PDB file of C-alpha atoms in Angstrom:
ATOM      1  CA  GLY A   1       9.206  -9.426 -20.953  1.00  0.00           C
ATOM      2  CA  GLY A   2       7.462  -7.471 -18.315  1.00  0.00           C
ATOM      3  CA  GLY A   3       5.083  -8.205 -15.567  1.00  0.00           C
ATOM      4  CA  ARG A   4       1.875  -6.930 -14.077  1.00  0.00           C
ATOM      5  CA  TRP A   5       1.171  -3.186 -13.992  1.00  0.00           C
ATOM      6  CA  SER A   6      -0.804  -1.806 -11.040  1.00  0.00           C
ATOM      7  CA  ASP A   7      -1.164   1.014  -8.442  1.00  0.00           C
ATOM      8  CA  PHE A   8      -2.104   3.701 -11.003  1.00  0.00           C
ATOM      9  CA  ARG A   9      -2.468   7.202  -9.497  1.00  0.00           C
ATOM     10  CA  PHE A  10      -2.502  10.686 -10.987  1.00  0.00           C
ATOM     11  CA  SER A  11      -0.449  13.584  -9.674  1.00  0.00           C
ATOM     12  CA  PRO A  12      -2.400  16.394  -7.988  1.00  0.00           C
ATOM     13  CA  ASP A  13      -2.278  18.452 -11.228  1.00  0.00           C
ATOM     14  CA  ASP A  14      -3.212  15.408 -13.398  1.00  0.00           C
ATOM     15  CA  ARG A  15      -0.093  15.905 -15.552  1.00  0.00           C
ATOM     16  CA  MET A  16       1.680  12.739 -14.403  1.00  0.00           C
ATOM     17  CA  LEU A  17       0.600   9.175 -13.781  1.00  0.00           C
ATOM     18  CA  VAL A  18       2.561   6.932 -11.403  1.00  0.00           C
ATOM     19  CA  PHE A  19       2.333   3.143 -11.460  1.00  0.00           C
ATOM     20  CA  THR A  20       4.156  -0.013 -10.434  1.00  0.00           C
ATOM     21  CA  GLU A  21       5.554  -2.760 -12.666  1.00  0.00           C
ATOM     22  CA  TYR A  22       5.524  -6.021 -10.689  1.00  0.00           C
ATOM     23  CA  LEU A  23       8.066  -8.440 -12.175  1.00  0.00           C
ATOM     24  CA  SER A  24       7.757 -10.965  -9.320  1.00  0.00           C
ATOM     25  CA  ALA A  25       6.571 -11.055  -5.712  1.00  0.00           C
ATOM     26  CA  SER A  26       9.919  -9.582  -4.639  1.00  0.00           C
ATOM     27  CA  LYS A  27      10.946  -7.393  -7.612  1.00  0.00           C
ATOM     28  CA  SER A  28       9.160  -4.325  -8.915  1.00  0.00           C
ATOM     29  CA  HIS A  29       9.759  -0.832 -10.282  1.00  0.00           C
ATOM     30  CA  ILE A  30       7.930   2.484 -10.051  1.00  0.00           C
ATOM     31  CA  TRP A  31       7.336   4.404 -13.278  1.00  0.00           C
ATOM     32  CA  THR A  32       5.829   7.758 -14.203  1.00  0.00           C
ATOM     33  CA  LEU A  33       4.067   8.729 -17.423  1.00  0.00           C
ATOM     34  CA  ASN A  34       3.950  12.345 -18.566  1.00  0.00           C
ATOM     35  CA  MET A  35       0.352  12.734 -19.742  1.00  0.00           C
ATOM     36  CA  THR A  36       1.258  15.546 -22.187  1.00  0.00           C
ATOM     37  CA  SER A  37       4.360  14.125 -23.890  1.00  0.00           C
ATOM     38  CA  GLY A  38       3.668  10.425 -23.363  1.00  0.00           C
ATOM     39  CA  GLU A  39       7.204   9.965 -21.967  1.00  0.00           C
ATOM     40  CA  LYS A  40       7.519   7.009 -19.592  1.00  0.00           C
ATOM     41  CA  GLN A  41      10.330   7.096 -16.994  1.00  0.00           C
ATOM     42  CA  ARG A  42      11.434   4.500 -14.470  1.00  0.00           C
ATOM     43  CA  ILE A  43      11.845   6.191 -11.075  1.00  0.00           C
ATOM     44  CA  THR A  44      13.459   3.330  -9.191  1.00  0.00           C
ATOM     45  CA  PRO A  45      16.952   2.130 -10.105  1.00  0.00           C
ATOM     46  CA  GLU A  46      17.606  -1.139 -11.896  1.00  0.00           C
ATOM     47  CA  THR A  47      19.040  -3.770  -9.587  1.00  0.00           C
ATOM     48  CA  LYS A  48      22.361  -5.296 -10.573  1.00  0.00           C
ATOM     49  CA  ALA A  49      22.342  -8.948 -11.617  1.00  0.00           C
ATOM     50  CA  ASP A  50      24.493  -9.924  -8.634  1.00  0.00           C
ATOM     51  CA  SER A  51      22.425  -8.007  -6.070  1.00  0.00           C
ATOM     52  CA  SER A  52      19.187  -8.945  -4.387  1.00  0.00           C
ATOM     53  CA  THR A  53      15.850  -7.963  -5.833  1.00  0.00           C
ATOM     54  CA  VAL A  54      13.981  -4.918  -4.546  1.00  0.00           C
ATOM     55  CA  PHE A  55      10.231  -4.574  -4.000  1.00  0.00           C
ATOM     56  CA  TYR A  56       8.399  -1.293  -4.513  1.00  0.00           C
ATOM     57  CA  GLY A  57       4.661  -0.746  -4.256  1.00  0.00           C
ATOM     58  CA  ALA A  58       1.771   1.595  -3.499  1.00  0.00           C
ATOM     59  CA  PRO A  59       3.303   4.802  -4.932  1.00  0.00           C
ATOM     60  CA  LYS A  60       1.456   8.040  -4.133  1.00  0.00           C
ATOM     61  CA  PHE A  61       2.311  11.626  -5.048  1.00  0.00           C
ATOM     62  CA  SER A  62       2.951  14.284  -2.428  1.00  0.00           C
ATOM     63  CA  ARG A  63       0.523  17.208  -2.459  1.00  0.00           C
ATOM     64  CA  ASP A  64       2.926  19.356  -4.516  1.00  0.00           C
ATOM     65  CA  GLY A  65       3.647  16.481  -6.922  1.00  0.00           C
ATOM     66  CA  LYS A  66       7.415  16.764  -6.379  1.00  0.00           C
ATOM     67  CA  LYS A  67       7.822  13.581  -4.349  1.00  0.00           C
ATOM     68  CA  LEU A  68       6.514  10.041  -4.279  1.00  0.00           C
ATOM     69  CA  PHE A  69       5.728   8.007  -1.199  1.00  0.00           C
ATOM     70  CA  ALA A  70       5.953   4.227  -1.545  1.00  0.00           C
ATOM     71  CA  VAL A  71       6.676   0.981   0.258  1.00  0.00           C
ATOM     72  CA  SER A  72      10.081  -0.641  -0.405  1.00  0.00           C
ATOM     73  CA  ASP A  73      12.391  -3.301   0.979  1.00  0.00           C
ATOM     74  CA  ARG A  74      15.570  -1.728  -0.447  1.00  0.00           C
ATOM     75  CA  GLU A  75      18.489  -2.457   1.906  1.00  0.00           C
ATOM     76  CA  SER A  76      16.158  -4.168   4.381  1.00  0.00           C
ATOM     77  CA  GLU A  77      14.453  -7.477   5.022  1.00  0.00           C
ATOM     78  CA  HIS A  78      11.298  -5.460   5.842  1.00  0.00           C
ATOM     79  CA  ARG A  79       9.011  -3.377   3.650  1.00  0.00           C
ATOM     80  CA  ARG A  80       9.355   0.202   4.829  1.00  0.00           C
ATOM     81  CA  LEU A  81       7.776   3.525   3.980  1.00  0.00           C
ATOM     82  CA  VAL A  82       9.996   5.644   1.714  1.00  0.00           C
ATOM     83  CA  VAL A  83       9.850   9.036   0.017  1.00  0.00           C
ATOM     84  CA  ILE A  84      11.470   9.613  -3.395  1.00  0.00           C
ATOM     85  CA  ASP A  85      12.388  13.094  -4.619  1.00  0.00           C
ATOM     86  CA  LEU A  86      11.347  13.269  -8.288  1.00  0.00           C
ATOM     87  CA  ALA A  87      13.976  15.913  -9.153  1.00  0.00           C
ATOM     88  CA  THR A  88      16.958  13.923  -7.854  1.00  0.00           C
ATOM     89  CA  PHE A  89      15.514  10.366  -7.571  1.00  0.00           C
ATOM     90  CA  SER A  90      17.003  10.248  -4.069  1.00  0.00           C
ATOM     91  CA  GLU A  91      15.184   7.845  -1.776  1.00  0.00           C
ATOM     92  CA  THR A  92      14.763   8.380   1.970  1.00  0.00           C
ATOM     93  CA  MET A  93      13.585   5.630   4.308  1.00  0.00           C
ATOM     94  CA  LEU A  94      10.954   6.962   6.706  1.00  0.00           C
ATOM     95  CA  THR A  95      10.495   3.948   8.992  1.00  0.00           C
ATOM     96  CA  THR A  96      14.095   2.857   9.528  1.00  0.00           C
ATOM     97  CA  LYS A  97      13.668   2.214  13.265  1.00  0.00           C
ATOM     98  CA  LEU A  98      10.828  -0.266  12.766  1.00  0.00           C
ATOM     99  CA  HIS A  99      11.614  -3.916  12.161  1.00  0.00           C
ATOM    100  CA  TYR A 100       8.203  -4.802  10.731  1.00  0.00           C
ATOM    101  CA  ASP A 101       6.609  -4.702   7.284  1.00  0.00           C
ATOM    102  CA  VAL A 102       4.476  -1.703   6.368  1.00  0.00           C
ATOM    103  CA  SER A 103       1.353  -3.273   4.880  1.00  0.00           C
ATOM    104  CA  GLU A 104      -0.534  -0.116   3.867  1.00  0.00           C
ATOM    105  CA  TYR A 105      -0.525   3.643   4.339  1.00  0.00           C
ATOM    106  CA  SER A 106      -2.656   6.708   3.713  1.00  0.00           C
ATOM    107  CA  ILE A 107      -1.675  10.389   3.521  1.00  0.00           C
ATOM    108  CA  SER A 108      -3.731  13.337   4.777  1.00  0.00           C
ATOM    109  CA  THR A 109      -2.519  16.818   3.909  1.00  0.00           C
ATOM    110  CA  ALA A 110      -5.341  18.296   6.054  1.00  0.00           C
ATOM    111  CA  ALA A 111      -4.254  16.334   9.137  1.00  0.00           C
ATOM    112  CA  LYS A 112      -0.575  16.693   8.126  1.00  0.00           C
ATOM    113  CA  ARG A 113      -0.032  13.011   8.844  1.00  0.00           C
ATOM    114  CA  ILE A 114       0.722   9.714   7.251  1.00  0.00           C
ATOM    115  CA  ALA A 115      -1.201   6.847   8.809  1.00  0.00           C
ATOM    116  CA  PHE A 116       0.343   3.435   8.224  1.00  0.00           C
ATOM    117  CA  VAL A 117      -0.114  -0.131   9.357  1.00  0.00           C
ATOM    118  CA  THR A 118       2.686  -2.485  10.351  1.00  0.00           C
ATOM    119  CA  ASN A 119       2.423  -6.253  10.643  1.00  0.00           C
ATOM    120  CA  GLU A 120       3.882  -7.056  14.052  1.00  0.00           C
ATOM    121  CA  GLU A 121       3.979 -10.791  14.759  1.00  0.00           C
ATOM    122  CA  GLY A 122       0.714 -11.369  12.920  1.00  0.00           C
ATOM    123  CA  ALA A 123      -1.183  -8.398  14.370  1.00  0.00           C
ATOM    124  CA  SER A 124      -1.751  -5.018  12.733  1.00  0.00           C
ATOM    125  CA  VAL A 125      -0.460  -1.897  14.476  1.00  0.00           C
ATOM    126  CA  LEU A 126      -1.644   1.578  13.429  1.00  0.00           C
ATOM    127  CA  ARG A 127       1.084   4.216  13.441  1.00  0.00           C
ATOM    128  CA  PHE A 128       1.401   7.862  12.375  1.00  0.00           C
ATOM    129  CA  LEU A 129       4.152  10.074  10.955  1.00  0.00           C
ATOM    130  CA  ASP A 130       4.136  13.870  10.884  1.00  0.00           C
ATOM    131  CA  LEU A 131       3.901  14.820   7.183  1.00  0.00           C
ATOM    132  CA  ASP A 132       6.435  17.681   7.520  1.00  0.00           C
ATOM    133  CA  THR A 133       9.106  16.190   9.815  1.00  0.00           C
ATOM    134  CA  PHE A 134       8.390  12.451   9.281  1.00  0.00           C
ATOM    135  CA  ALA A 135       8.688  12.003  13.059  1.00  0.00           C
ATOM    136  CA  GLU A 136       6.595   9.188  14.517  1.00  0.00           C
ATOM    137  CA  LEU A 137       3.593  10.434  16.492  1.00  0.00           C
ATOM    138  CA  PRO A 138       1.695   8.842  19.399  1.00  0.00           C
ATOM    139  CA  ARG A 139      -0.629   6.063  18.299  1.00  0.00           C
ATOM    140  CA  PRO A 140      -4.048   5.020  19.527  1.00  0.00           C
ATOM    141  CA  ALA A 141      -4.481   1.945  21.707  1.00  0.00           C
ATOM    142  CA  LEU A 142      -6.417  -0.618  19.686  1.00  0.00           C
ATOM    143  CA  LEU A 143      -7.363  -4.215  20.383  1.00  0.00           C
ATOM    144  CA  PRO A 144      -4.979  -6.718  18.790  1.00  0.00           C
ATOM    145  CA  GLY A 145      -6.280  -7.779  15.387  1.00  0.00           C
ATOM    146  CA  GLN A 146      -6.119  -7.050  11.680  1.00  0.00           C
ATOM    147  CA  ILE A 147      -6.481  -3.584  10.122  1.00  0.00           C
ATOM    148  CA  SER A 148      -7.432  -3.208   6.457  1.00  0.00           C
ATOM    149  CA  GLY A 149      -8.780  -0.565   4.130  1.00  0.00           C
ATOM    150  CA  LEU A 150      -6.845   2.291   5.758  1.00  0.00           C
ATOM    151  CA  ARG A 151      -7.975   5.683   4.469  1.00  0.00           C
ATOM    152  CA  TRP A 152      -8.634   9.200   5.762  1.00  0.00           C
ATOM    153  CA  ARG A 153     -12.235  10.283   6.064  1.00  0.00           C
ATOM    154  CA  VAL A 154     -13.366  13.890   6.044  1.00  0.00           C
ATOM    155  CA  LYS A 155     -15.671  14.759   8.933  1.00  0.00           C
ATOM    156  CA  PHE A 156     -16.672  18.390   9.344  1.00  0.00           C
ATOM    157  CA  ASP A 157     -13.412  20.402   9.155  1.00  0.00           C
ATOM    158  CA  ASP A 158     -11.174  17.640  10.497  1.00  0.00           C
ATOM    159  CA  ASP A 159      -9.532  14.664   8.833  1.00  0.00           C
ATOM    160  CA  GLN A 160      -9.748  11.411  10.753  1.00  0.00           C
ATOM    161  CA  PRO A 161      -8.390   8.001   9.816  1.00  0.00           C
ATOM    162  CA  ALA A 162     -10.844   5.166   9.278  1.00  0.00           C
ATOM    163  CA  SER A 163     -10.278   1.473   8.688  1.00  0.00           C
ATOM    164  CA  THR A 164     -11.723  -1.939   9.289  1.00  0.00           C
ATOM    165  CA  VAL A 165     -10.484  -3.560  12.508  1.00  0.00           C
ATOM    166  CA  THR A 166     -11.073  -7.269  13.068  1.00  0.00           C
ATOM    167  CA  SER A 167     -10.175  -8.709  16.460  1.00  0.00           C
ATOM    168  CA  GLU A 168     -10.905 -11.925  18.329  1.00  0.00           C
ATOM    169  CA  LYS A 169     -11.447  -9.816  21.464  1.00  0.00           C
ATOM    170  CA  ALA A 170     -14.009  -7.549  19.771  1.00  0.00           C
ATOM    171  CA  GLU A 171     -17.544  -8.835  19.458  1.00  0.00           C
ATOM    172  CA  LYS A 172     -17.819  -7.787  15.817  1.00  0.00           C
ATOM    173  CA  THR A 173     -15.822  -6.187  13.057  1.00  0.00           C
ATOM    174  CA  GLN A 174     -15.998  -2.419  13.136  1.00  0.00           C
ATOM    175  CA  ALA A 175     -16.135  -1.347   9.498  1.00  0.00           C
ATOM    176  CA  GLY A 176     -15.140   2.245   8.985  1.00  0.00           C
ATOM    177  CA  ALA A 177     -14.398   2.690  12.675  1.00  0.00           C
ATOM    178  CA  GLU A 178     -13.161   6.165  13.490  1.00  0.00           C
ATOM    179  CA  LEU A 179      -9.916   6.056  15.379  1.00  0.00           C
TER     180      LEU A 179
END
């Protein structure tokens, strides 16, 4: 058996590789591969046959390589941002107060923030979390529309998020618009 393997990313020290095994649209697992020993380890727990399936995706290492950030719908009807401690495999939901799917996210250690996009009734909303406390931060006012390609861009000595914003109210799509 098995499914599709995707979302490959190296740890900051290049000793581990994280990736996702997609078994279906609603069931997936996160794995790590030790690049020295070749040992593969599933990070996310197996779901019981009588329980619902769980989606995981977009795993990314923390700067110190001791944690993984990901998107998951464990214990929720919505896909939320989570952090998984690699020593204990404990999982903490970071966006528990939001009742919308997290569609993408990007981490900046320089800005000490996680930028993420939620799908709120068909429109994208850009949000931020403090990287140390995981508290939600004020967000910029954007025109209603779709946000894609979220990433942090380095400009001078400051990290700033950039993305593509498409809106019916805007005259054109702003690719790489600084927010």
